[in-house]
Short mmCIF file of C-alpha atoms in Angstrom, two decimals:
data_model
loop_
_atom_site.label_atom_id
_atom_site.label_comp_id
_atom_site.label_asym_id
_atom_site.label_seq_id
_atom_site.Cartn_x
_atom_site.Cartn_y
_atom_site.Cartn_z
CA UNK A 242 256.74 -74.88 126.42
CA UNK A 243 254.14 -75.07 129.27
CA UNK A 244 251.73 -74.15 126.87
CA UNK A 245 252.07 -77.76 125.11
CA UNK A 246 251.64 -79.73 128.15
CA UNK A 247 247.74 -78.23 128.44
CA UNK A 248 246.64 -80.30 125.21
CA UNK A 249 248.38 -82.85 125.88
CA UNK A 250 247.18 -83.25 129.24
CA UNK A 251 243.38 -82.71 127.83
CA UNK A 252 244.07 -85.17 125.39
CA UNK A 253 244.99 -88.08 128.25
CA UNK A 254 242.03 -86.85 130.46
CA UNK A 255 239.42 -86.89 127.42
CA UNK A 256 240.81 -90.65 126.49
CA UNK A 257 240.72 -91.76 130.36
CA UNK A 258 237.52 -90.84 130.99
CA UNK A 259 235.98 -92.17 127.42
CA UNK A 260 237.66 -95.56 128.41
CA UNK A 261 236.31 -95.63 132.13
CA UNK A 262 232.77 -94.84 131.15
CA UNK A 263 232.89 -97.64 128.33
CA UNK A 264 234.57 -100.57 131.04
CA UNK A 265 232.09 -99.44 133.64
CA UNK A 266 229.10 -99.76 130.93
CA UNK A 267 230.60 -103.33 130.37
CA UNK A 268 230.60 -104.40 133.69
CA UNK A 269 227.24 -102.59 134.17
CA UNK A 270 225.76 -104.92 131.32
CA UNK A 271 227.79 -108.09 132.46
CA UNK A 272 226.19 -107.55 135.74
CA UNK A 273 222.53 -107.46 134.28
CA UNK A 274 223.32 -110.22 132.23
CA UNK A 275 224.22 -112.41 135.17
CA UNK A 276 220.95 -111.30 136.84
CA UNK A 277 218.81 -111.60 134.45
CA UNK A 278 219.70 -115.03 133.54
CA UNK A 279 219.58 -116.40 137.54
CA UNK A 280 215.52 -114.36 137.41
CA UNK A 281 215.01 -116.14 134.10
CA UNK A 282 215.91 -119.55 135.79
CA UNK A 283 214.26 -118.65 138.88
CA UNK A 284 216.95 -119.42 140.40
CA UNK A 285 218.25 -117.92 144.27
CA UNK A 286 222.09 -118.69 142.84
CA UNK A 287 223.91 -116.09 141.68
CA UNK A 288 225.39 -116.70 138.03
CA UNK A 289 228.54 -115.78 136.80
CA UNK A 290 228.77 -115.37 133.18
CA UNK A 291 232.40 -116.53 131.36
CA UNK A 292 233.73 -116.58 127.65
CA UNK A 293 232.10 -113.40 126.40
CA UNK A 294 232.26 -113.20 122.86
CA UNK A 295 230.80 -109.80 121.18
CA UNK A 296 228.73 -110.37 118.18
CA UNK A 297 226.49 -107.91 116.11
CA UNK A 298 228.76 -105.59 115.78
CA UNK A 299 228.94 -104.84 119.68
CA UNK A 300 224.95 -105.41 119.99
CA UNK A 301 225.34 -108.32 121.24
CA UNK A 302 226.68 -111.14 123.44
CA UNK A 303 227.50 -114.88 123.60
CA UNK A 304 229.02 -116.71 126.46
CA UNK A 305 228.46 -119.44 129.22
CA UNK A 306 226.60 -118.99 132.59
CA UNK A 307 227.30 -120.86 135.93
CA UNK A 308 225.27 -120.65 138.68
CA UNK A 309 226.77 -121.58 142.20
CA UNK A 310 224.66 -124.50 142.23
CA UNK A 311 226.96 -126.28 139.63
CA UNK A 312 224.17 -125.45 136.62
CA UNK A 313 225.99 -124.09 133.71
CA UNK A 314 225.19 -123.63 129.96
CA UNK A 315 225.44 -120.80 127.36
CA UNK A 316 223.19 -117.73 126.47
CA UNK A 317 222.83 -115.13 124.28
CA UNK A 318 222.11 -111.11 124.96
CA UNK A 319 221.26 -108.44 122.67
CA UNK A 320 222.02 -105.00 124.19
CA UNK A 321 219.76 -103.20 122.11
CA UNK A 322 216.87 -104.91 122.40
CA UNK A 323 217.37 -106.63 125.84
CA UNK A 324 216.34 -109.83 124.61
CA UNK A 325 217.86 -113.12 126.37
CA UNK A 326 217.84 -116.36 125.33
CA UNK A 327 219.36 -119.06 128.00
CA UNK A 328 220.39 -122.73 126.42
CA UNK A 329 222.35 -123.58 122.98
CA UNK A 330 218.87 -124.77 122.07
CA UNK A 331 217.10 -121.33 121.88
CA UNK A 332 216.55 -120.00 118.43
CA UNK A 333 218.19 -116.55 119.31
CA UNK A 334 221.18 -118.08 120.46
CA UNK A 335 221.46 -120.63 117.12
CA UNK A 336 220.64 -117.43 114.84
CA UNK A 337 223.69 -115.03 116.26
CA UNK A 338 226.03 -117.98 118.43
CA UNK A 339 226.02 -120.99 116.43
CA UNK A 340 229.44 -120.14 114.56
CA UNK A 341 231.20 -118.44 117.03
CA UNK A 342 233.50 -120.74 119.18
CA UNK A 343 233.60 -120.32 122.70
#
């Protein structure tokens, strides 16, 4: 009987640690995201980033930024490519944000 507990024991581990890694590679990329868009607005405020929507099949992201100074809007992030794009304005953010609701 022991001798069932072993797989299913690997089987938990395996799924724990594949489910870590992939919320701490979210939070890593949320926290780049914030950065970047405070550097992009040369701004000293930190921004916190809200309403995340995935798009692209997981490539990418739509949401809205705040920064502590009361400045707020919405970008647009591509994972793969790193590419930003800061106000509903931007052509990046019309071409993968414009239908999503956030």
């Amino acid at each position: 009987m022991h001798n069932l507990w072993i797989p299913i024991v690997a089987i938990f581990a395996v799924a724990g640690l594949i489910f870590g890694h992939q919320a701490y590679s979210e939070a890593q990329r949320d926290a780049h995201i914030a950065e970047t868009i405070a550097e992009r607005l040369d701004s000293q405020a930190t921004a916190e980033i809200a309403h995340l929507v995935s798009v692209n099949k997981g490539y990418g992201v739509c949401g809205d930024y705040t920064l502590s100074n009361a400045e707020g809007g919405r970008f647009y992030y591509n994972s793969a490519t790193e590419r930003l794009a800061v106000g509903s304005d931007e052509v990046l953010y019309q071409d993968n944000c414009a239908r999503v609701s956030n």
